[in-house]
XYZ file of C-alpha atoms in Angstrom:
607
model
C 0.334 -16.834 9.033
C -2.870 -17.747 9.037
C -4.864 -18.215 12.491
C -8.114 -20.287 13.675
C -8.960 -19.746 16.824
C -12.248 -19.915 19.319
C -14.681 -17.199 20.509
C -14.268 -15.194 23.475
C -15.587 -16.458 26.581
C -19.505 -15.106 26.899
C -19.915 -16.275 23.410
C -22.392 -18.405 22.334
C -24.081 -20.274 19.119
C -28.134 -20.795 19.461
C -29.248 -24.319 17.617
C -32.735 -24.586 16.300
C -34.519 -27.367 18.105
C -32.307 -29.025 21.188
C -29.409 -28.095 22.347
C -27.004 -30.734 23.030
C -24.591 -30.069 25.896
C -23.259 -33.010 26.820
C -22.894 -36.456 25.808
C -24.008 -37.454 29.277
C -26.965 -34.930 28.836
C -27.979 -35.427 24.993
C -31.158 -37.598 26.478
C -32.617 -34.816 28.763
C -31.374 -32.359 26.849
C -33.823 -33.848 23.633
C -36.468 -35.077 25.960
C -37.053 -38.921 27.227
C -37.259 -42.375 25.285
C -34.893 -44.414 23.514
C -31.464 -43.589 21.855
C -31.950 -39.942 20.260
C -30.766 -40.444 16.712
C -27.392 -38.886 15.350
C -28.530 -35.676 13.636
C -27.244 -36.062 9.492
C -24.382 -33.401 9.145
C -25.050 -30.095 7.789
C -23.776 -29.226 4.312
C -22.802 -25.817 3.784
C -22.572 -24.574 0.335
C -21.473 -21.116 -1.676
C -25.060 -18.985 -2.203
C -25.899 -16.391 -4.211
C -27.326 -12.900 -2.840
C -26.724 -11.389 0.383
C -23.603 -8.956 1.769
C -20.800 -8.502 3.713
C -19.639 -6.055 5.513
C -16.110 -4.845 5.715
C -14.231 -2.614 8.459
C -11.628 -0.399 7.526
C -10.141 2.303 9.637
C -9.579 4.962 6.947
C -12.286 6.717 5.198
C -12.303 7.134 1.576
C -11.778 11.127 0.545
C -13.107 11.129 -2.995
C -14.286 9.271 -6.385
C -10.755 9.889 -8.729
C -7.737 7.745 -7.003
C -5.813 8.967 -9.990
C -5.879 12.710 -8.227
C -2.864 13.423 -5.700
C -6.302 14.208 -3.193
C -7.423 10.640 -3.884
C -4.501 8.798 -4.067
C -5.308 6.801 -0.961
C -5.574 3.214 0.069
C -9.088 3.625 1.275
C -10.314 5.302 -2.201
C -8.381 2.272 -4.012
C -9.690 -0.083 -1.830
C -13.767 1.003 -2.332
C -13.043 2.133 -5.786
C -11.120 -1.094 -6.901
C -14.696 -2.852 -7.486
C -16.255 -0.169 -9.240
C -13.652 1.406 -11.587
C -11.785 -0.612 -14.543
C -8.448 -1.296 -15.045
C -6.292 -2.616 -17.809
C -4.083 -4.860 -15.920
C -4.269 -5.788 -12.113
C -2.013 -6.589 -9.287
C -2.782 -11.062 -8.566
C -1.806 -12.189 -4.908
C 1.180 -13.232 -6.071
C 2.685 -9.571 -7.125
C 2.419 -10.088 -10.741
C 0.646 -7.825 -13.360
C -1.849 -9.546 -15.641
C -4.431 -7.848 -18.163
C -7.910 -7.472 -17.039
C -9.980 -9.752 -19.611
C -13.076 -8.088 -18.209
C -11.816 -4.574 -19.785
C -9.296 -6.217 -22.657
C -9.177 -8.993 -24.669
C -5.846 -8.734 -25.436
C -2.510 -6.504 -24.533
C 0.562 -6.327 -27.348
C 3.952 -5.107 -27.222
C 3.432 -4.940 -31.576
C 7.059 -2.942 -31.408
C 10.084 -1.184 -29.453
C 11.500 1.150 -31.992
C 8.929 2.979 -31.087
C 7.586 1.183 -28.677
C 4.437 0.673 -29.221
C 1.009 -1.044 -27.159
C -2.266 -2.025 -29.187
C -5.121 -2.801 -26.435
C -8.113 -4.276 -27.624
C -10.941 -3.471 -25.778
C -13.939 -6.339 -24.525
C -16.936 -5.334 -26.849
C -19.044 -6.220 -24.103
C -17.723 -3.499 -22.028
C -19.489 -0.633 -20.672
C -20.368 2.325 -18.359
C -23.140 1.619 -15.773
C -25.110 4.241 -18.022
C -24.788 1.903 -21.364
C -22.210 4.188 -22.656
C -19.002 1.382 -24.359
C -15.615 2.261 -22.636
C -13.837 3.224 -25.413
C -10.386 4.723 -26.734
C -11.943 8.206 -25.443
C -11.782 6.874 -22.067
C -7.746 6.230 -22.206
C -7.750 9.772 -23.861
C -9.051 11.519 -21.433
C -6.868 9.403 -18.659
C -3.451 10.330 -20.511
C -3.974 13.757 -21.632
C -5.207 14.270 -17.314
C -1.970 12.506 -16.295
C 0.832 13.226 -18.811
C 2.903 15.831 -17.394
C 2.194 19.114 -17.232
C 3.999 22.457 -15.182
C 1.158 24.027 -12.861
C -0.548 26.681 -13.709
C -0.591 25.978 -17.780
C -3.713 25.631 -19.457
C -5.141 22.185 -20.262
C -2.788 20.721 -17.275
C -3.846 19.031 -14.089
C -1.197 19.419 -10.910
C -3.588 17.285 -9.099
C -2.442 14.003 -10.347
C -1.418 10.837 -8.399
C 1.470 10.204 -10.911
C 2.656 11.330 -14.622
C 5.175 8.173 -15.098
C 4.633 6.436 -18.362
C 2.413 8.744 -19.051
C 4.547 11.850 -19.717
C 6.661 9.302 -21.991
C 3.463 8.705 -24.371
C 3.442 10.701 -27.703
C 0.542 9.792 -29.024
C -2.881 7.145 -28.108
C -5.330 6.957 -30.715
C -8.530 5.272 -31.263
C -9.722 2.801 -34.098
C -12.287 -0.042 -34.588
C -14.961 2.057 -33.940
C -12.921 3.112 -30.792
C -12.585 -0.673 -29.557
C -9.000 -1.155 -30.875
C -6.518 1.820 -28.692
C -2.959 2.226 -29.783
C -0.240 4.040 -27.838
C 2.997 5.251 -29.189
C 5.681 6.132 -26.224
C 8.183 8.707 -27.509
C 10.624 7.279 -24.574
C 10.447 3.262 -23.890
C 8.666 2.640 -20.395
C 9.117 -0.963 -19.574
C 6.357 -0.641 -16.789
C 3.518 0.199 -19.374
C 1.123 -2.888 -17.779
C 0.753 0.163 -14.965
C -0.900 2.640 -17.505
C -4.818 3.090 -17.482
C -5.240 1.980 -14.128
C -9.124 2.822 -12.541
C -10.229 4.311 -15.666
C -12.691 6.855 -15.624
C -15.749 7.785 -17.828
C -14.701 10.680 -20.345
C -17.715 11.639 -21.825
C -19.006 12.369 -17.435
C -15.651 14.347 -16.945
C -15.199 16.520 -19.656
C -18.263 18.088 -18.201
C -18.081 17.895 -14.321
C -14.409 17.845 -14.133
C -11.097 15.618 -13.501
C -11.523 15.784 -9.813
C -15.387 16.539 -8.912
C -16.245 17.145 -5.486
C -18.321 13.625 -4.785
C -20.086 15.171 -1.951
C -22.951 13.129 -2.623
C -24.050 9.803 -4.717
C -24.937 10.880 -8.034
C -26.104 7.896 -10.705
C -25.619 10.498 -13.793
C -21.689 11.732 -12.230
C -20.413 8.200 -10.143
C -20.692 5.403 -12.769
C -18.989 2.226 -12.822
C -16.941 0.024 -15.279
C -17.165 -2.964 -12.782
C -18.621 -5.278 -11.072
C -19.848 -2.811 -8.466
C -21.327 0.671 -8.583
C -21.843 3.297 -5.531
C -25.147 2.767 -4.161
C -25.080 5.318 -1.175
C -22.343 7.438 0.814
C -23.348 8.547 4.639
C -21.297 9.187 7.310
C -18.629 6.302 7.951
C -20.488 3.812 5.652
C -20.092 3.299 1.866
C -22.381 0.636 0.483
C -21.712 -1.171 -3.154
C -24.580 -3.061 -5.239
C -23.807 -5.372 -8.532
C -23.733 -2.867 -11.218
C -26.774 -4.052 -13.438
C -24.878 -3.256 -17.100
C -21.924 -5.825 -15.993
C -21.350 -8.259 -18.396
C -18.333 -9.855 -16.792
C -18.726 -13.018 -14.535
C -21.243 -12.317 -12.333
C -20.597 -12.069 -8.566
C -22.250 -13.690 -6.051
C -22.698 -11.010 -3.036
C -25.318 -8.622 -3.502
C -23.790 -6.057 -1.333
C -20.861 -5.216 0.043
C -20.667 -2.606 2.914
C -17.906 -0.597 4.211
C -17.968 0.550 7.885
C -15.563 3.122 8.839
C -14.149 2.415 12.326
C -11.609 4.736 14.559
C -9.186 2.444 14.821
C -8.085 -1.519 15.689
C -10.142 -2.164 19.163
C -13.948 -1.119 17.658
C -12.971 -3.062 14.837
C -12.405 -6.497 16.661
C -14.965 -5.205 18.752
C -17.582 -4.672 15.865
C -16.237 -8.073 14.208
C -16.474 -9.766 17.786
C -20.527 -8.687 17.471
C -21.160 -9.149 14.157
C -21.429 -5.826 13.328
C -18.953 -6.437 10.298
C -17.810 -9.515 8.909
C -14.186 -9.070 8.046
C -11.892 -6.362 8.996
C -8.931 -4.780 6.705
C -7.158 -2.323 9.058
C -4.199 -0.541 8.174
C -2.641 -0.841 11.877
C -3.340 -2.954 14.646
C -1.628 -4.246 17.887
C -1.516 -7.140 20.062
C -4.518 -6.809 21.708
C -6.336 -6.919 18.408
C -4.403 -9.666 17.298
C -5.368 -11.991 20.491
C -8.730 -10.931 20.251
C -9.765 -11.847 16.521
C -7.438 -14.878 16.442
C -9.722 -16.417 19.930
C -12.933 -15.963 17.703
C -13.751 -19.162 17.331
C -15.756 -18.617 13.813
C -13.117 -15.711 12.080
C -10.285 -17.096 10.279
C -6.939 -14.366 10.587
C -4.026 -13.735 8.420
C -1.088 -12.112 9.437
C 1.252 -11.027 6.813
C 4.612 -8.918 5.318
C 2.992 -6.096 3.548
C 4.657 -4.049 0.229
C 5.022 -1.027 2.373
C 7.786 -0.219 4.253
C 8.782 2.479 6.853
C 12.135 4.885 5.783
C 13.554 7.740 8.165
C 13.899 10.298 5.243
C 16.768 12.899 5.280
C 16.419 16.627 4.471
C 19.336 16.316 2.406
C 19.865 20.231 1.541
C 18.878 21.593 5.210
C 21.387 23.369 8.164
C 21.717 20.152 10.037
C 21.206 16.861 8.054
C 22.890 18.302 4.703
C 25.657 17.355 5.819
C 26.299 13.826 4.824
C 28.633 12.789 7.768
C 25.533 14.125 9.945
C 23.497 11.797 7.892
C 25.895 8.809 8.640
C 26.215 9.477 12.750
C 22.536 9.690 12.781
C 21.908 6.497 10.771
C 24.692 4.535 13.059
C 22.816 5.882 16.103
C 19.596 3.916 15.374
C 19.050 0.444 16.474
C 16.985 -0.851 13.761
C 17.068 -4.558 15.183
C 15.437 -2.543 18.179
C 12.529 -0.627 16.443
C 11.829 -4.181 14.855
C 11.307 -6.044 17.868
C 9.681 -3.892 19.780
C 7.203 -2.191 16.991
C 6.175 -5.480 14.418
C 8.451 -8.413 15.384
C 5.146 -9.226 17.717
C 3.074 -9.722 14.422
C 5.626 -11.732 12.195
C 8.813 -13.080 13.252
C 9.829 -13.117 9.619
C 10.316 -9.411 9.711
C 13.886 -8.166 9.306
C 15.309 -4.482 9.319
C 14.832 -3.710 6.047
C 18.111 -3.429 3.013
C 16.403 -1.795 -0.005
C 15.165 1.480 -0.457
C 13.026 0.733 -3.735
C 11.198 -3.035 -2.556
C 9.718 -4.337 0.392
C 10.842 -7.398 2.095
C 7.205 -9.106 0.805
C 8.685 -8.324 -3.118
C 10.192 -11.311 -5.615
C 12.825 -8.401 -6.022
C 13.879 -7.643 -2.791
C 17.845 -8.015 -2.564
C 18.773 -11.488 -0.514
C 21.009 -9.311 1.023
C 22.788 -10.270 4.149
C 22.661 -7.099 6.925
C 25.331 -6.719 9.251
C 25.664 -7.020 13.590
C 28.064 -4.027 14.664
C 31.230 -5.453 15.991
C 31.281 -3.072 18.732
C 29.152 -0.817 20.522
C 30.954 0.979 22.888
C 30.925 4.608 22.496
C 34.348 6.474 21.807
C 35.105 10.661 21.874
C 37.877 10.297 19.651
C 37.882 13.622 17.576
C 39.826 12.751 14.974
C 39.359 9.393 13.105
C 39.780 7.596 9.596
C 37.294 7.737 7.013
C 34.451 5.653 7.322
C 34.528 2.876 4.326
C 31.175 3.932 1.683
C 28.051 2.219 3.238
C 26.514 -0.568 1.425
C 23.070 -2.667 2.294
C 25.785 -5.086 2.828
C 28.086 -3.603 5.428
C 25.324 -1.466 7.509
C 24.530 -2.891 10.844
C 20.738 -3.852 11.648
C 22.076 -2.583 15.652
C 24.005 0.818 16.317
C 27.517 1.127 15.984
C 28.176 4.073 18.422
C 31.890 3.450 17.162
C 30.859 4.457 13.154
C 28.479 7.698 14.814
C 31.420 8.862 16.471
C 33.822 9.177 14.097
C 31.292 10.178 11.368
C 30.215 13.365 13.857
C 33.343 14.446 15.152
C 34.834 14.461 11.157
C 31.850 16.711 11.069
C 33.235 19.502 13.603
C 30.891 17.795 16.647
C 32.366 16.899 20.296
C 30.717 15.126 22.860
C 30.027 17.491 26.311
C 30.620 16.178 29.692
C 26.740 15.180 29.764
C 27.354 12.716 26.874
C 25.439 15.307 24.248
C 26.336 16.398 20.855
C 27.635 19.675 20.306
C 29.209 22.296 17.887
C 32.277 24.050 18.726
C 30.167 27.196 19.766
C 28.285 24.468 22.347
C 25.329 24.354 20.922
C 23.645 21.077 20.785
C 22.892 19.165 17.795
C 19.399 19.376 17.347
C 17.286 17.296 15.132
C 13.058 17.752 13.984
C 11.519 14.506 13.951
C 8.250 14.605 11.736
C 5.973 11.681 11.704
C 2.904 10.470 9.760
C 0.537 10.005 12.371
C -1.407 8.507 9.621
C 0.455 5.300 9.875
C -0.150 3.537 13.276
C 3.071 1.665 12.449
C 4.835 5.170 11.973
C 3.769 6.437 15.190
C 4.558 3.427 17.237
C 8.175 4.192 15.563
C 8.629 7.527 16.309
C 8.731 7.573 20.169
C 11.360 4.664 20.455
C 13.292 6.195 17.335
C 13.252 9.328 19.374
C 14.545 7.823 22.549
C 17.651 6.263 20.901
C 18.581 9.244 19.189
C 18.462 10.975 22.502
C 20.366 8.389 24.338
C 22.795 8.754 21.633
C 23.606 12.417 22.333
C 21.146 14.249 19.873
C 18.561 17.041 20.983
C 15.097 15.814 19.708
C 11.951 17.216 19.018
C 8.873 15.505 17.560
C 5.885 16.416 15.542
C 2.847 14.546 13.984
C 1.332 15.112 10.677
C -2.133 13.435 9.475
C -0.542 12.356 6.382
C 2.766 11.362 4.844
C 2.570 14.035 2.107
C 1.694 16.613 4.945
C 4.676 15.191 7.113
C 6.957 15.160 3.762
C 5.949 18.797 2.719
C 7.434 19.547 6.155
C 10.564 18.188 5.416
C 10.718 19.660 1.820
C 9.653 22.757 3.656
C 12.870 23.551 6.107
C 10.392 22.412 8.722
C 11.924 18.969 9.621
C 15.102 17.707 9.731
C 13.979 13.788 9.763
C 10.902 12.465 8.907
C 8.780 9.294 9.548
C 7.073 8.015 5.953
C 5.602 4.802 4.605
C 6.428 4.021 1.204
C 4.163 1.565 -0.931
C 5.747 -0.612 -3.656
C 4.329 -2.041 -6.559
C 5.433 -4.092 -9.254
C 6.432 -1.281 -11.130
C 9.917 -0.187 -10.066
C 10.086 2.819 -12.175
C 7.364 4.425 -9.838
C 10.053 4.685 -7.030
C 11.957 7.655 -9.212
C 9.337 9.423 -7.598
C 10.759 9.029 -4.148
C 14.118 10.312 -4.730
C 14.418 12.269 -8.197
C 12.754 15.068 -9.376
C 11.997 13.503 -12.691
C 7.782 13.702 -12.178
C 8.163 17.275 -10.493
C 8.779 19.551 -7.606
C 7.570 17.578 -4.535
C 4.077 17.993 -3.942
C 3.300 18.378 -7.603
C 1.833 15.721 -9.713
C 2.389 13.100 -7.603
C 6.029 13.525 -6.870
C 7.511 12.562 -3.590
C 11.447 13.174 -3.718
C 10.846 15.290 0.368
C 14.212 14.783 1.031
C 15.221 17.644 -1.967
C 18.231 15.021 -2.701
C 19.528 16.143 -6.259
C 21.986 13.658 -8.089
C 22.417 12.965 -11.990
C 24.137 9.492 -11.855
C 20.583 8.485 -9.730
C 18.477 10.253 -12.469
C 20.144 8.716 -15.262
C 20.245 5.334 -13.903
C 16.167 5.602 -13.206
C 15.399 7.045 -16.631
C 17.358 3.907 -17.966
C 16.202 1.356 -16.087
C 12.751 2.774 -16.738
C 13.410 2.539 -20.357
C 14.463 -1.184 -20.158
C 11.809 -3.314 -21.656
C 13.752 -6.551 -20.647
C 13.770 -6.432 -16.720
C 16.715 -8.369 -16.527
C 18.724 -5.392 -17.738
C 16.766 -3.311 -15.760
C 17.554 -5.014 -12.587
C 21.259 -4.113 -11.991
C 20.413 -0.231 -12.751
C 18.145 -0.556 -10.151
C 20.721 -2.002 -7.487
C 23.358 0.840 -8.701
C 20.501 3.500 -7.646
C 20.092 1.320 -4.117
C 23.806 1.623 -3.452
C 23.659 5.144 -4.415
C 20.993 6.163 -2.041
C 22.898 3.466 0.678
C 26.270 5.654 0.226
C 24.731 9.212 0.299
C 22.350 8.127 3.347
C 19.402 9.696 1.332
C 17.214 7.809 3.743
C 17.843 4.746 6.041
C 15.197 2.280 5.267
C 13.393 0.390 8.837
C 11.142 -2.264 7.635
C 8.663 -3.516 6.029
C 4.856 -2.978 7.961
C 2.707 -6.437 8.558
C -0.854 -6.605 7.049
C -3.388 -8.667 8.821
C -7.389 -9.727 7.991
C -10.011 -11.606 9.606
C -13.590 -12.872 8.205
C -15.990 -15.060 9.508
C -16.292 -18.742 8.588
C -19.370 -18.480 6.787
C -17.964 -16.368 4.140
C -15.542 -18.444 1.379
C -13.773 -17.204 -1.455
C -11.407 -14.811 0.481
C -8.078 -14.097 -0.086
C -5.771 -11.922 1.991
C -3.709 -9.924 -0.237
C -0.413 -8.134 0.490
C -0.273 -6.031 -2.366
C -2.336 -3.273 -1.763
C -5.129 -2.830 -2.044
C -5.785 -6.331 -3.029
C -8.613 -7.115 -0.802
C -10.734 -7.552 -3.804
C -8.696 -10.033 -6.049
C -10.486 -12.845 -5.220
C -14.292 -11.023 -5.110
C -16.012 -12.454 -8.041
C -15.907 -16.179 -5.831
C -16.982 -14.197 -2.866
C -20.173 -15.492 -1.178
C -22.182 -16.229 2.332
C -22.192 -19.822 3.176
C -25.312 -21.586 3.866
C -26.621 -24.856 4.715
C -27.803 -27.010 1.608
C -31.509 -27.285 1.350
C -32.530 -31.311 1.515
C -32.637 -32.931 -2.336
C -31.650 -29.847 -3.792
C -29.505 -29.563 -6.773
C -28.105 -25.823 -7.896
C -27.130 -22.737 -6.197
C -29.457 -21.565 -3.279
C -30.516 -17.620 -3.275
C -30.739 -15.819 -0.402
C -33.737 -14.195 -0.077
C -34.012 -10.523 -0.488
C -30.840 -10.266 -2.871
């Protein structure tokens, strides 16, 4: 949804020489005499030199996004123009090799499988070092997996898939040719060697160095970008001198950390920045950039979406019925309208827990309106038929939570609340990521309907998802509030609900919810192992029914994405796949006008 709107009242454009108002007032306005002649239009063209500057509204928390610590959008975001990757997300949510970094990808067999990259000779580190086979080494012997506390083994790793299914990589051609040998089949191998880092810099300052400053000798970069200077709330990027890719036209690019959606419309609204990328905004953002009269806005369906996670082995929720009542208490339809339907009407409560609506694999999957609302105290009622994407309701069914609670040994009191036979209410710990604006908007309604439902709730707030997971994993939590970003790798999802990368916590492993089940396992570690997707596809729906029919996790829906530039900046590209800000940055530039009888690119001065 892309808007164009006009600038605030109080806004206004000076123009060299005179200013003309009206058409009744063009001749006083220029001065007296005859008919003023029409001014010739004004050509703007793409220049070279000059920056933008971007507002975000995280901060980035180190230089390795391939470290659990770094594993953020903001660090991806900044990092995405400096480090090199081997394929890349496109706009469009497919994977395709990085000709910058390789020439050329093959599949050269499947029994083993094995991957032959062959690496640009042109390409380098910023210090004139080549990026060689050392350098996807040194990535795969940091991320294969390894227990904690073993020698020669990092815990603080984003993820180990793929990775711990490689036997061997090996260099040749002088270390230009790499070839990797999988002892297991991993069909999402285009995900592998993703933000490379220099080897020969950290095998002597370490996997994850401290990056409390800009060092030149430590922070080098593979692309088009390097670090020029950190300081407090701004990181600012120059053209890394040793690129030999296609050059880029911006001289600069600036990032401006901001504390949230109203100083960044604000700082946009003043020029302060020239686009803004924030994770969460509302509708008084919204209406404000899409009035500026010179900012172009894009509203969109993001690949992250919100889940209510289950503590699947604790006193309360590990009991599945309790899992059920709960889920059939929550008006999904509700939490939709009221906490993104604003942004994009296209949103629906979501009916996948591995995709996001915004996905080319997202089930076309028809959810359900619950017949009947009314709430019933019958104790004793039939089973409840296996829930399916395809028979739960996007509403509540107060019908469904009743009979799923009282099969549980609950009973409604005279005050409408949920109790055990001793009388003790049913309580339930809400955690939230108060990280996620969207997550936070969604945990006060969420917590109303569950009380108007019967259930005893209390609600905390972690920064972070991991932090508000970990509480859940913990015994602290009973429910908890977490955005989940997709990719086009599928197999990264195991992650969420298997313990196949690790414990949770560890190595980039995410499975809070401590569910444990070996058909789900299996089914991931095959699918995973599919190089043809179309088999792959229907082991991924069995795991989705799975998770659907042991209420693992109920999933809400997906979050929108929105950015705004100004007009005088072309090139751009809003990108839902995060953190694609930057697909489109090598046709990046400032807009000026053309110089009279000039043929070429104009320079901006000072770049």
């Amino acid at each position: 949804m892309i808007h164009r709107g006009r600038r605030p009242s109080g806004w206004r454009r000076v123009v060299p020489g005179c200013v003309l108002v009206t058409v009744a007032g063009m001749l006083a306005a220029c001065g007296s005499g005859a008919t003023a002649a029409t001014p010739p239009p004004v050509t703007y063209v793409p220049a070279v030199g000059g920056s933008v500057s971007i507002g975000i509204d995280e901060a980035p928390t180190g230089c390795n996004p391939n470290t659990a610590t770094g594993n953020t959008l903001a660090d991806h975001l900044v990092l995405s123009a400096v480090l090199p990757s081997a394929f890349v997300v496109n706009n469009l949510g497919s994977s395709e090799y990085n000709p910058a970094l390789i020439v050329q990808a093959e599949l050269q067999s499947t029994k083993p499988q094995t991957v032959v990259y062959s690496i640009n000779p042109k390409a380098v580190w910023s210090d004139g070092v080549p990026i060689t086979a050392t350098d996807f080494i040194y990535t795969w012997q940091h991320q294969r997996s390894v227990p904690i506390g073993v020698t020669g083994g990092d815990a603080d790793v984003a993820s180990t898939a793929g990775y711990q299914d490689i036997a061997s990589v090996r260099g040749s051609n002088h270390g230009r040719t790499v070839t990797v040998v999988f002892s297991t089949a991993y069909a999402d191998w285009h995900g592998l060697f993703d933000d490379l880092l220099p080897a020969h810099v950290l095998d002597r300052v370490g996997w994850s160095p401290a990056c409390s400053t800009v060092d030149p000798h430590i922070d080098l970069s593979g692309g088009p970008y390097e670090i020029s200077s950190v300081r407090a709330g701004t990181v600012t990027l120059v053209k890394n001198p040793k690129w030999w890719g296609q050059a880029p036209k911006l001289a600069r690019i600036v990032f401006k950390v901001a504390s949230g959606p109203q100083q960044l419309a604000e700082w946009l609204y003043k020029g302060v920045v020239d686009m803004v990328d924030p994770t969460y905004f509302d509708p008084d953002f919204l209406a404000q950039v899409s009035s500026m009269r010179t900012v172009t806005s894009e509203v969109n369906i993001s690949t992250t979406f919100l889940e209510l996670e289950f503590a699947t082995t604790g006193p309360v929720t590990g009991n599945s019925l309790v899992r059920d009542g709960v889920a059939y208490a929550i008006n999904r339809q509700e939490l939709v309208d009221r906490v993104v339907g604003w942004a994009d009407t296209n949103i629906a409560p979501s009916s996948s827990h591995l995709f996001s609506q915004q996905q080319n694999a997202y089930p076309n999957t028809p959810v359900s309106v619950p017949g009947n609302t009314a709430t019933t105290t019958t104790t004793t009622q039939p089973t409840s038929p296996v829930i399916t994407a395809d028979n739960f309701p996007i509403g509540s069914d107060t019908i469904e939570e009743t009979k799923d609670l009282s099969v549980a040994g609950y009973v409604r009191n005279p005050s409408g609340e949920w109790v055990d036979v001793t009388g003790r209410p049913l309580t339930l710990r809400l955690v939230v990521d108060a990280g996620d604006g969207w997550a936070a908007d969604t945990g006060e309604l969420l917590a109303q309907q569950l009380d108007q439902a019967g259930f005893h709730v209390t609600v905390t707030s972690e920064p972070t998802a991991d932090a508000a997971g970990l509480d859940l994993s913990e015994g602290k939590a009973d429910l908890a509030l977490i955005p989940l970003h997709t990719s086009p790798y599928t197999s990264a999802t195991s992650a969420w609900y298997t313990p196949l990368q690790d414990l949770p916590g560890a190595t980039g492993a995410q499975d809070w919810s401590g569910y444990l089940s070996t058909q789900v396992e299996t089914l991931f570690s095959q699918a995973a192992s599919e190089l043809d997707p179309v088999t792959a596809e229907p082991l991924y729906d069995q795991v989705d029914q799975l998770l659907w029919a042991d209420m693992v996790a109920l999933p809400l829906f997906a979050e929108p994405s929105t950015l705004a530039w100004s007009d005088d900046i072309t090139g751009v590209a809003s990108d839902p796949y995060a953190p694609g800000l930057f697909s489109t940055l090598l046709n990046w530039a400032r807009l000026v006008s053309e110089p009279a009888n000039y043929s070429g690119t104009p320079t901006i001065p000072g770049s």
